Amino acid sequence: MAAKRIVIDPVTRIEGHLRIEIEVQDGKVKEAFSSGTMVRGLEIILKGRDPRDAWAFAERTCGVCTTVHALASVRSVEDALGIVIPPNAELVRNLMFCAQYMQDHVVHFYHLHALDWVDIVSALKADPAKTAEIARSISNWPKSSPNYFSDVQKRIAAFVQSGQLGIFANGYWGHPAMKLPAEVNLLAVAHYIEALDWQKEIVKVHTIFGGKNPHPNYLVGGAPCSINLDEANAINAERLAYVGKLIEDARTFVEQVYIPDLLAIASFYKDWGAIGGGLTNYMAYGDLPTHGFGDPSKFKFPRGVILGRDLGKVYPVDGHDPRQIQESIPHSWYQYSDGDAAARHPWDGETKFNYTGPKPPYDQLNVDGKYSWLKTPRWNGHPMEVGPLARLLVGYASGRQDIKDVVDMVLKKLDVPVAALFSTLGRTAARGIETLLVAGWAKEFYGDLLANIKNGDTRMVNNEKWEPATWPAKARGVGLTEAPRGALAHWIVIENQKIANYQLVVPSTWNASPRDAKGQLSAYESSLVGTPIADPERPLEVLRTIHSFDPCLACAVHLYDEQGRTLNRITVG
Ligand code: NFE
Ligand code: MG
């Protein structure tokens, strides 16, 4: 049978604009192409500015991972100027990081990914009493009565009968790859609604330490809040107690709702533990320092690279080494002054547009030429998957007991082997597993912050290098972090107190980028090859795997093209 080209553009339930083209032959994906269809240019906006202000611009890269670009930015400046921040500031950054993870991962699971597995319409057929029984058998979460689920069912029925399905309008309801019993569908939909309400609570941690959410404040040299237990406008005893409660409530939700739902849903989709693996290399920069950012060996999420799925060895990663991390553009709508075959370390990175693609409306991308607004990053020439799975695998392979314990617990509960982690299911499970870890770590960081304050340490900033006159004429730095979607770094070059160059290489750039000059596929493209497609008119399986990465194209192509684009179109040709 001849291969069929299927275009999904835009892929919805993600941040930003992603186009996936696949060729399907004999019921399987034979070729896959991933294209970022928006371009932004934050690197250009940042040139010439004061490095101390960069975080406020960079943070606007994304409203989903709303804190991480500010963190990467202030760290890049601190690295360039040799600034070490006080322990309290590190703890406040860690607490904001943990709050971000819990909110982002829960929202991803319920609102961006669950409907690939959960059939909302089927929930109408559920027996609420049986749903209550299932709910009580997997969790102590109090909202579990037959009446509660019956009310939820009535709400969905009213919604469906109104004929205005809104965000649910284009779901693949009744698709043959949907496997959950009606009762589990109802349980998941109930928690979809609860999670919407819950997620606005945990981000209050950002408003307390950073003034607002999204896009809380950051500060080069520390954190933008003062500790004074007796001052109404400072981080006082009442504010601290509130943070403690938010962390505790978040942990309860993660433990009693997210994780039990993840396990219950995953148990019906274990075949996805053998689908969507793709690349065999994983990279994490690591984060959540416990002894300062200068000592990655004491990070909660360790740093490293795994090659060929070999969990027996972890390779070191160095953002300063000009040979390790490089970006190339053979298939990206950019140009380099030394030619499109070049690969550049981000300190020498360039952002110059060169759109050579077809003019919309067009049927398909010219995949032999340039076909994306994402550049293609590589570590020592290798494509890398980044994200929750990469973090857990690097942690597992580094022998971190706390990480191993939770991973093994989930594998045991699902009754699947370690190899099942290298998959779509593994990616989605990894996100839940790390949320559970982060929920526990947040409590530790909170305790450490209270202990420091009790011991009389209220310092929040190191302002020794605030005066630009104290800076060298030239300085370069890198700010590494782990955004929810994976390894994130900003590279900065400072000359005469101003930004001479600024480059962001973000998680979705690693995962969603086009092929490199050698033809090596990046993570999305690679993960789709071989995926079974039951119905080419409704390629649900593609969405499952792509959504398992939690795409963010807003981050990845740091202005839309001026031409309009057809929305919600799936073409089969
Ligand atoms: Ni906009 Fe982001 C995260 C970053 S991109 S979501 O997480 O950085 O992958
Ligand atoms: Mg970039």
Coordinates of C-alpha atoms and ligand atoms in Angstrom, one line a residue:
M1 CA 0.0 0.0 0.0
A2 CA 1.3 3.5 -0.9
A3 CA 2.2 5.7 2.1
K4 CA -0.4 8.3 3.1
R5 CA 0.7 11.7 4.2
I6 CA -1.2 13.0 7.2
V7 CA -0.9 16.6 8.4
I8 CA -1.9 17.7 11.9
D9 CA -1.7 21.4 12.1
P10 CA -2.0 22.8 14.6
V11 CA -1.5 20.2 17.2
T12 CA -3.9 21.4 19.9
R13 CA -3.8 21.1 23.7
I14 CA -0.3 22.4 23.7
E15 CA 1.4 25.8 24.1
G16 CA 2.3 27.5 20.8
H17 CA 2.1 26.2 17.3
L18 CA 3.2 22.8 16.2
R19 CA 2.7 21.0 12.9
I20 CA 3.3 17.3 12.6
E21 CA 3.4 15.5 9.2
I22 CA 3.5 11.8 9.1
E23 CA 3.6 9.1 6.4
V24 CA 1.5 6.1 7.3
Q25 CA 2.0 2.8 5.6
D26 CA 0.4 -0.6 6.5
G27 CA -1.2 0.9 9.6
K28 CA 2.1 2.3 11.0
V29 CA 4.0 5.6 11.0
K30 CA 6.8 5.3 8.5
E31 CA 8.2 8.8 8.5
A32 CA 7.5 11.8 10.8
F33 CA 8.4 15.5 10.6
S34 CA 8.0 18.0 13.3
S35 CA 7.7 21.7 12.6
G36 CA 7.4 24.8 14.8
T37 CA 5.3 27.2 12.8
M38 CA 5.8 30.4 14.9
V39 CA 8.9 32.5 15.3
R40 CA 9.5 35.0 18.0
G41 CA 13.0 36.4 18.3
L42 CA 13.6 37.1 22.0
E43 CA 17.3 36.9 21.4
I44 CA 17.0 40.0 19.2
I45 CA 14.9 41.9 21.8
L46 CA 17.5 41.2 24.5
K47 CA 20.5 42.5 22.6
G48 CA 21.9 45.8 24.0
R49 CA 19.9 45.6 27.3
D50 CA 21.1 45.7 30.9
P51 CA 21.8 42.0 31.9
R52 CA 20.1 42.6 35.2
D53 CA 16.8 43.2 33.3
A54 CA 17.1 40.2 31.0
W55 CA 15.0 37.9 33.2
A56 CA 11.9 40.1 32.9
F57 CA 12.0 39.9 29.1
A58 CA 13.1 36.2 28.9
E59 CA 10.4 35.1 31.4
R60 CA 7.8 36.3 28.8
T61 CA 9.0 33.5 26.6
C62 CA 6.2 31.4 28.0
G63 CA 3.1 31.8 30.2
V64 CA 3.0 28.0 30.9
C65 CA 6.5 27.4 32.4
T66 CA 6.1 30.9 33.7
T67 CA 9.1 31.1 36.1
V68 CA 11.8 29.0 34.5
H69 CA 13.1 31.4 31.9
A70 CA 13.6 34.0 34.6
L71 CA 15.5 31.5 36.6
A72 CA 17.7 30.5 33.7
S73 CA 18.3 34.2 32.9
V74 CA 19.4 35.3 36.4
R75 CA 21.6 32.2 36.7
S76 CA 23.3 33.1 33.4
V77 CA 24.2 36.6 34.7
E78 CA 25.3 35.2 38.0
D79 CA 27.5 32.7 36.2
A80 CA 29.0 35.4 34.0
L81 CA 29.7 37.7 36.9
G82 CA 30.6 35.1 39.6
I83 CA 27.7 35.9 41.9
V84 CA 26.9 33.3 44.6
I85 CA 23.4 33.8 46.1
P86 CA 22.5 33.4 49.8
P87 CA 21.0 30.1 51.0
N88 CA 17.6 31.6 51.6
A89 CA 17.4 32.8 48.0
E90 CA 18.3 29.3 46.8
L91 CA 15.5 27.9 49.0
V92 CA 12.9 30.4 47.8
R93 CA 13.9 29.7 44.1
N94 CA 13.6 26.0 44.9
L95 CA 10.1 26.4 46.4
M96 CA 9.0 28.4 43.4
F97 CA 10.5 25.7 41.2
C98 CA 8.5 23.0 43.0
A99 CA 5.3 25.0 42.9
Q100 CA 5.8 25.4 39.2
Y101 CA 6.3 21.7 38.7
M102 CA 3.3 20.7 40.7
Q103 CA 1.0 23.1 38.9
D104 CA 2.4 22.5 35.4
H105 CA 2.4 18.7 35.6
V106 CA -1.1 18.4 37.1
V107 CA -2.5 20.8 34.4
H108 CA -0.6 18.8 31.7
F109 CA -2.0 15.5 33.0
Y110 CA -5.6 16.5 33.3
H111 CA -6.1 19.3 30.8
L112 CA -3.5 18.7 28.1
H113 CA -3.1 14.9 28.0
A114 CA -5.8 13.0 29.8
L115 CA -8.3 13.4 26.9
D116 CA -6.0 11.3 24.7
W117 CA -6.9 8.4 27.0
V118 CA -10.1 9.4 28.6
D119 CA -13.4 9.4 26.6
I120 CA -15.6 12.1 28.1
V121 CA -18.7 11.0 26.2
S122 CA -18.3 7.5 27.5
A123 CA -18.4 8.9 31.1
L124 CA -22.1 9.5 30.5
K125 CA -22.8 5.8 30.5
A126 CA -21.0 5.2 33.8
D127 CA -22.7 3.9 36.9
P128 CA -21.8 6.6 39.6
A129 CA -22.0 4.0 42.4
K130 CA -19.4 1.9 40.7
T131 CA -17.2 4.9 40.1
A132 CA -17.4 5.7 43.8
E133 CA -16.4 2.2 44.5
I134 CA -13.3 2.4 42.3
A135 CA -12.5 5.9 43.7
R136 CA -12.5 4.6 47.2
S137 CA -10.5 1.5 46.4
I138 CA -7.6 3.6 45.0
S139 CA -7.5 6.6 47.2
N140 CA -8.6 8.3 50.5
W141 CA -9.6 11.5 48.6
P142 CA -12.9 12.6 50.2
K143 CA -14.9 13.5 47.1
S144 CA -15.9 10.0 46.3
S145 CA -19.6 9.5 47.0
P146 CA -22.0 8.1 44.3
N147 CA -23.9 11.4 44.6
Y148 CA -20.8 13.4 43.8
F149 CA -20.1 11.4 40.7
S150 CA -23.8 11.5 39.7
D151 CA -23.7 15.3 39.9
V152 CA -20.6 15.4 37.7
Q153 CA -22.3 13.2 35.2
K154 CA -25.3 15.6 35.1
R155 CA -23.0 18.5 34.5
I156 CA -21.3 16.7 31.5
A157 CA -24.7 15.6 30.2
A158 CA -26.0 19.2 30.2
F159 CA -22.8 20.3 28.5
V160 CA -23.1 17.7 25.7
Q161 CA -26.9 18.3 25.3
S162 CA -26.2 22.1 24.9
G163 CA -24.4 21.1 21.6
Q164 CA -21.6 23.6 22.6
L165 CA -18.7 21.3 23.4
G166 CA -16.2 24.1 23.3
I167 CA -12.8 22.8 24.2
F168 CA -14.1 19.2 23.9
A169 CA -15.5 19.7 20.4
N170 CA -12.7 18.1 18.5
G171 CA -12.0 15.1 20.7
Y172 CA -11.7 11.6 19.2
W173 CA -14.7 10.3 21.3
G174 CA -15.6 6.7 20.6
H175 CA -12.2 6.0 19.0
P176 CA -11.2 2.3 19.0
A177 CA -8.0 3.0 20.8
M178 CA -9.9 4.4 23.9
K179 CA -9.9 1.5 26.4
L180 CA -11.1 2.8 29.7
P181 CA -14.3 1.5 31.3
A182 CA -17.0 4.2 31.5
E183 CA -16.6 4.4 35.3
V184 CA -12.9 5.2 35.1
N185 CA -13.7 7.8 32.4
L186 CA -16.2 9.5 34.8
L187 CA -13.6 9.4 37.6
A188 CA -11.1 11.1 35.4
V189 CA -13.5 13.8 34.2
A190 CA -14.5 14.6 37.8
H191 CA -10.8 15.2 38.6
Y192 CA -10.3 17.1 35.4
I193 CA -12.8 19.6 36.8
E194 CA -11.3 19.5 40.3
A195 CA -7.8 20.0 39.0
L196 CA -8.9 23.2 37.2
D197 CA -9.8 24.6 40.6
W198 CA -6.8 23.2 42.4
Q199 CA -4.1 24.5 40.1
K200 CA -4.8 28.2 41.0
E201 CA -4.0 27.5 44.6
I202 CA -0.4 26.2 44.4
V203 CA 0.8 29.1 42.2
K204 CA 0.1 31.4 45.2
V205 CA 3.6 30.4 46.3
H206 CA 4.8 32.5 43.4
T207 CA 2.7 35.4 44.4
I208 CA 4.0 35.3 47.9
F209 CA 7.7 35.1 47.0
G210 CA 7.6 36.8 43.6
G211 CA 4.7 39.2 43.8
K212 CA 2.5 37.6 41.1
N213 CA 1.7 34.8 38.8
P214 CA 2.2 34.2 35.9
H215 CA 5.6 35.8 35.5
P216 CA 6.7 36.4 39.1
N217 CA 9.6 38.7 39.9
Y218 CA 13.2 37.4 40.0
L219 CA 16.4 39.2 41.0
V220 CA 20.0 38.8 39.9
G221 CA 21.9 37.9 43.1
G222 CA 19.0 36.6 45.2
A223 CA 15.2 36.5 45.5
P224 CA 12.9 39.5 45.3
C225 CA 11.4 39.3 48.8
S226 CA 12.5 40.3 52.3
I227 CA 12.1 38.2 55.4
N228 CA 10.9 40.1 58.4
L229 CA 8.6 38.2 60.8
D230 CA 7.1 41.3 62.2
E231 CA 6.5 43.3 59.0
A232 CA 3.2 43.2 57.2
N233 CA 4.7 43.7 53.7
A234 CA 7.5 41.2 54.1
I235 CA 7.7 37.4 54.2
N236 CA 6.4 37.2 57.8
A237 CA 5.1 34.4 60.0
E238 CA 1.6 34.5 58.5
R239 CA 2.9 34.4 54.9
L240 CA 5.3 31.5 55.8
A241 CA 2.5 29.5 57.4
Y242 CA 0.4 30.0 54.3
V243 CA 3.2 28.7 52.1
G244 CA 3.4 25.7 54.4
K245 CA -0.3 25.0 54.0
L246 CA -0.2 25.4 50.2
I247 CA 2.6 22.9 50.0
E248 CA 0.8 20.4 52.2
D249 CA -2.5 20.8 50.3
A250 CA -0.6 20.3 47.0
R251 CA 1.0 17.2 48.3
T252 CA -2.3 15.8 49.3
F253 CA -3.8 16.4 45.8
V254 CA -0.8 14.8 44.1
E255 CA -0.8 11.8 46.4
Q256 CA -4.5 11.3 46.6
V257 CA -5.7 12.3 43.1
Y258 CA -3.0 12.7 40.5
I259 CA -1.0 9.5 41.3
P260 CA -3.9 7.2 41.9
D261 CA -5.6 8.4 38.6
L262 CA -2.3 8.0 36.7
L263 CA -1.9 4.4 37.9
A264 CA -5.6 3.6 37.3
I265 CA -5.5 5.0 33.7
A266 CA -2.1 3.6 32.9
S267 CA -3.1 0.1 34.0
F268 CA -5.5 0.0 31.0
Y269 CA -2.8 1.2 28.5
K270 CA 0.2 -1.0 29.3
D271 CA 0.7 -1.7 25.6
W272 CA 1.9 2.0 25.4
G273 CA 4.9 0.9 27.5
A274 CA 6.3 -0.5 24.2
I275 CA 5.3 2.4 21.9
G276 CA 6.7 5.8 21.3
G277 CA 10.2 5.3 22.8
G278 CA 12.1 7.0 20.0
L279 CA 15.6 8.2 20.9
T280 CA 17.8 6.2 23.2
N281 CA 19.7 9.2 24.6
Y282 CA 18.6 11.3 27.6
M283 CA 20.0 14.5 29.0
A284 CA 19.3 16.5 32.2
Y285 CA 21.2 19.6 33.5
G286 CA 19.8 18.8 36.9
D287 CA 18.4 21.3 39.4
L288 CA 17.2 21.9 43.0
P289 CA 20.5 22.6 44.6
T290 CA 20.9 21.8 48.3
H291 CA 24.5 23.1 48.7
G292 CA 24.6 26.0 46.2
F293 CA 24.3 25.9 42.4
G294 CA 28.1 25.3 42.1
D295 CA 27.8 21.7 43.4
P296 CA 25.6 19.7 41.0
S297 CA 26.5 16.5 42.9
K298 CA 24.1 17.7 45.6
F299 CA 21.2 18.6 43.3
K300 CA 17.9 16.7 43.9
F301 CA 17.7 16.2 40.2
P302 CA 21.2 15.1 39.1
R303 CA 23.0 16.3 36.0
G304 CA 24.1 14.0 33.2
V305 CA 23.6 12.2 29.9
I306 CA 22.6 8.6 29.2
L307 CA 23.5 7.1 25.8
G308 CA 21.9 4.1 24.2
R309 CA 19.6 3.5 27.2
D310 CA 22.6 2.3 29.1
L311 CA 21.7 3.0 32.7
G312 CA 25.1 1.7 33.8
K313 CA 26.9 5.0 32.8
V314 CA 26.1 8.7 33.2
Y315 CA 28.2 11.2 31.1
P316 CA 29.0 14.7 32.4
V317 CA 27.4 17.7 30.8
D318 CA 29.2 21.1 30.7
G319 CA 27.4 24.1 29.4
H320 CA 30.7 26.0 29.2
D321 CA 32.4 23.6 26.9
P322 CA 32.0 25.0 23.3
R323 CA 32.1 21.5 21.8
Q324 CA 29.4 19.9 23.8
I325 CA 26.2 21.7 23.1
Q326 CA 25.8 23.2 19.6
E327 CA 22.8 24.2 17.5
S328 CA 22.6 23.8 13.7
I329 CA 20.1 25.0 11.1
P330 CA 20.2 22.8 8.0
H331 CA 16.4 22.4 8.3
S332 CA 15.5 25.6 10.1
W333 CA 14.3 28.9 8.7
Y334 CA 17.5 30.7 9.8
Q335 CA 20.9 31.5 8.4
Y336 CA 24.4 31.5 9.9
S337 CA 27.0 33.9 8.6
D338 CA 29.4 30.9 8.1
G339 CA 26.8 28.8 6.2
D340 CA 24.0 26.5 6.9
A341 CA 26.2 23.5 7.5
A342 CA 27.8 25.1 10.6
A343 CA 27.0 24.1 14.2
R344 CA 27.4 26.8 16.8
H345 CA 27.8 26.9 20.5
P346 CA 25.1 29.2 21.9
W347 CA 27.7 31.8 23.0
D348 CA 28.4 32.2 19.3
G349 CA 24.8 31.6 18.3
E350 CA 23.0 33.7 15.7
T351 CA 19.3 34.5 15.2
K352 CA 18.9 35.6 11.6
F353 CA 15.7 34.7 9.7
N354 CA 15.7 33.0 6.3
Y355 CA 12.3 31.7 5.5
T356 CA 12.5 29.5 2.4
G357 CA 9.3 27.5 2.9
P358 CA 6.2 27.1 0.8
K359 CA 3.7 30.0 0.9
P360 CA 0.5 29.2 2.8
P361 CA -1.9 27.7 2.0
Y362 CA 0.2 24.7 1.1
D363 CA -0.3 21.0 1.3
Q364 CA 2.9 19.9 2.9
L365 CA 6.3 21.1 4.1
N366 CA 9.4 20.8 1.9
V367 CA 11.2 18.4 4.3
D368 CA 14.2 18.2 2.0
G369 CA 14.9 21.8 2.8
K370 CA 14.1 24.0 5.7
Y371 CA 10.9 23.1 7.5
S372 CA 10.8 24.5 11.0
W373 CA 11.4 27.6 13.1
L374 CA 13.2 25.5 15.6
K375 CA 17.0 25.1 15.5
T376 CA 18.5 21.6 16.1
P377 CA 20.5 21.3 19.2
R378 CA 22.9 18.4 19.8
W379 CA 25.1 17.2 22.7
N380 CA 28.5 16.0 21.4
G381 CA 26.6 15.4 18.1
H382 CA 23.9 13.2 19.6
P383 CA 20.2 14.0 19.6
M384 CA 18.8 14.0 23.2
E385 CA 15.4 13.5 24.7
V386 CA 14.9 15.9 27.6
G387 CA 12.1 16.1 30.2
P388 CA 10.7 14.2 33.2
L389 CA 11.8 10.8 31.8
A390 CA 15.3 12.0 31.1
R391 CA 15.5 13.5 34.7
L392 CA 14.3 10.2 36.3
L393 CA 16.6 8.0 34.2
V394 CA 19.6 10.2 35.0
G395 CA 18.6 10.1 38.7
Y396 CA 18.0 6.3 38.5
A397 CA 21.3 5.7 36.7
S398 CA 23.1 8.0 39.2
G399 CA 21.9 5.7 42.0
R400 CA 19.7 8.2 43.7
Q401 CA 17.8 6.1 46.2
D402 CA 14.8 8.4 46.6
I403 CA 14.3 8.5 42.9
K404 CA 14.8 4.8 42.5
D405 CA 12.3 4.0 45.3
V406 CA 9.4 5.9 43.6
V407 CA 10.2 4.7 40.1
D408 CA 10.3 1.1 41.4
M409 CA 7.1 1.5 43.3
V410 CA 5.3 2.7 40.2
L411 CA 6.8 -0.1 38.0
K412 CA 5.7 -2.6 40.6
K413 CA 2.2 -1.2 40.9
L414 CA 1.8 -1.3 37.1
D415 CA 3.5 -4.6 36.9
V416 CA 5.8 -3.5 34.0
P417 CA 9.6 -3.9 33.6
V418 CA 12.1 -1.0 33.7
A419 CA 12.2 -1.1 29.9
A420 CA 8.6 0.1 29.8
L421 CA 9.9 3.5 30.9
F422 CA 11.4 4.0 27.4
S423 CA 8.0 4.8 25.9
T424 CA 5.0 7.1 25.7
L425 CA 3.6 5.5 28.9
G426 CA 7.0 5.9 30.5
R427 CA 7.2 9.6 29.7
T428 CA 3.7 10.2 31.2
A429 CA 4.4 8.1 34.2
A430 CA 7.7 9.9 34.8
R431 CA 5.9 13.2 35.0
G432 CA 3.7 11.9 37.8
I433 CA 6.6 10.2 39.6
E434 CA 8.6 13.4 39.7
T435 CA 5.7 15.4 40.8
L436 CA 5.4 13.1 43.8
L437 CA 9.2 13.5 44.5
V438 CA 9.0 17.3 44.1
A439 CA 6.0 17.5 46.5
G440 CA 8.1 15.8 49.1
W441 CA 11.2 17.9 48.4
A442 CA 9.2 21.1 48.6
K443 CA 8.4 20.2 52.2
E444 CA 12.1 19.8 53.0
F445 CA 13.0 23.1 51.4
Y446 CA 10.3 24.8 53.4
G447 CA 11.6 23.2 56.6
D448 CA 15.2 24.4 55.7
L449 CA 14.0 27.9 55.1
L450 CA 12.2 28.0 58.5
A451 CA 15.3 26.6 60.2
N452 CA 17.5 29.3 58.6
I453 CA 15.2 32.1 59.7
K454 CA 15.0 30.6 63.3
N455 CA 18.8 30.6 63.3
G456 CA 18.8 34.3 62.5
D457 CA 19.8 34.2 58.8
T458 CA 17.4 36.4 56.9
R459 CA 19.7 37.3 54.0
M460 CA 18.0 37.2 50.6
V461 CA 20.4 38.9 48.3
N462 CA 24.1 39.2 47.4
N463 CA 24.4 42.7 46.0
E464 CA 28.2 42.9 45.7
K465 CA 28.1 43.0 41.9
W466 CA 25.1 45.3 41.6
E467 CA 27.2 48.2 40.3
P468 CA 28.1 47.6 36.6
A469 CA 31.3 49.5 37.2
T470 CA 32.5 46.4 39.2
W471 CA 32.0 44.1 36.1
P472 CA 34.8 43.0 33.7
A473 CA 34.6 44.6 30.2
K474 CA 33.7 41.1 28.8
A475 CA 32.0 38.2 30.5
R476 CA 30.1 35.1 29.5
G477 CA 27.8 32.9 31.4
V478 CA 25.3 30.0 31.2
G479 CA 22.2 29.6 33.3
L480 CA 21.1 26.0 33.5
T481 CA 17.9 24.7 34.9
E482 CA 15.3 22.0 34.5
A483 CA 12.1 23.4 33.2
P484 CA 9.1 21.1 33.6
R485 CA 9.6 20.0 30.0
G486 CA 13.3 19.4 30.4
A487 CA 16.8 20.8 30.2
L488 CA 16.7 24.6 29.7
A489 CA 19.7 26.9 29.4
H490 CA 20.3 30.6 28.5
W491 CA 23.7 31.7 27.3
I492 CA 24.7 35.3 27.8
V493 CA 27.6 37.4 26.5
I494 CA 28.1 40.7 28.3
E495 CA 30.2 43.4 26.8
N496 CA 30.6 46.9 28.3
Q497 CA 27.8 46.2 30.8
K498 CA 25.3 45.4 28.0
I499 CA 24.1 42.1 26.5
A500 CA 26.1 41.5 23.4
N501 CA 24.6 38.1 22.7
Y502 CA 21.8 36.0 24.3
Q503 CA 20.6 32.6 23.2
L504 CA 18.0 30.3 24.7
V505 CA 18.1 26.6 24.0
V506 CA 14.9 25.2 25.6
P507 CA 13.5 21.7 26.2
S508 CA 11.0 21.7 23.4
T509 CA 13.8 22.8 21.0
W510 CA 15.7 19.6 21.9
N511 CA 12.6 17.4 21.6
A512 CA 10.7 19.0 18.7
S513 CA 13.5 20.1 16.4
P514 CA 13.9 19.0 12.8
R515 CA 16.6 16.6 11.6
D516 CA 20.3 17.5 11.7
A517 CA 22.8 17.6 8.8
K518 CA 23.4 13.9 9.2
G519 CA 19.7 13.1 9.0
Q520 CA 19.5 12.2 12.6
L521 CA 15.9 12.6 14.0
S522 CA 15.1 14.5 17.1
A523 CA 12.9 13.2 19.9
Y524 CA 9.3 13.8 18.5
E525 CA 10.1 12.6 15.0
S526 CA 11.9 9.6 16.3
S527 CA 9.2 8.6 18.8
L528 CA 6.5 8.6 16.2
V529 CA 8.2 6.2 13.8
G530 CA 6.6 2.7 14.1
T531 CA 3.5 4.0 16.0
P532 CA 0.4 2.0 15.0
I533 CA -2.4 4.1 13.6
A534 CA -5.9 2.5 13.8
D535 CA -7.7 5.2 11.8
P536 CA -5.7 7.7 9.7
E537 CA -8.6 10.1 9.7
R538 CA -8.3 10.3 13.4
P539 CA -4.7 9.9 14.4
L540 CA -5.2 9.8 18.1
E541 CA -2.0 7.7 18.6
V542 CA 0.1 10.6 17.3
L543 CA -1.4 12.9 19.8
R544 CA -0.7 10.5 22.6
T545 CA 3.0 10.3 21.9
I546 CA 3.4 14.0 21.1
H547 CA 1.4 15.1 24.1
S548 CA 3.5 12.8 26.3
F549 CA 6.4 15.3 25.8
D550 CA 4.1 18.2 26.8
P551 CA 5.1 20.4 23.8
C552 CA 5.7 24.1 24.2
L553 CA 6.4 25.8 21.0
A554 CA 6.2 29.2 22.5
C555 CA 9.3 28.3 24.5
A556 CA 10.9 26.5 21.6
V557 CA 10.9 29.3 19.0
H558 CA 11.6 32.0 21.2
L559 CA 5.8 36.8 15.9
Y560 CA 3.8 34.5 14.1
D561 CA 4.3 34.3 10.4
E562 CA 2.2 37.0 8.9
Q563 CA 0.1 34.6 6.8
G564 CA -3.0 33.1 8.3
R565 CA -3.2 29.4 8.8
T566 CA -6.1 27.0 8.8
L567 CA -7.1 26.0 12.3
N568 CA -8.0 22.6 13.5
R569 CA -7.3 21.0 10.2
I570 CA -6.3 17.4 9.6
T571 CA -5.7 16.6 6.0
V572 CA -5.4 13.1 4.7
G573 CA -3.8 12.8 1.3
Ligands
NFE1 NI1 6.7 27.0 27.7 FE1 9.1 25.5 28.6 C1 9.1 24.3 29.8 C2 10.8 25.9 28.8 S1 9.7 24.5 26.7 S2 7.0 25.4 28.5 O1 8.9 23.5 30.6 O2 11.8 26.3 28.9 O3 9.9 23.1 26.5
MG2 MG 17.1 29.4 20.7

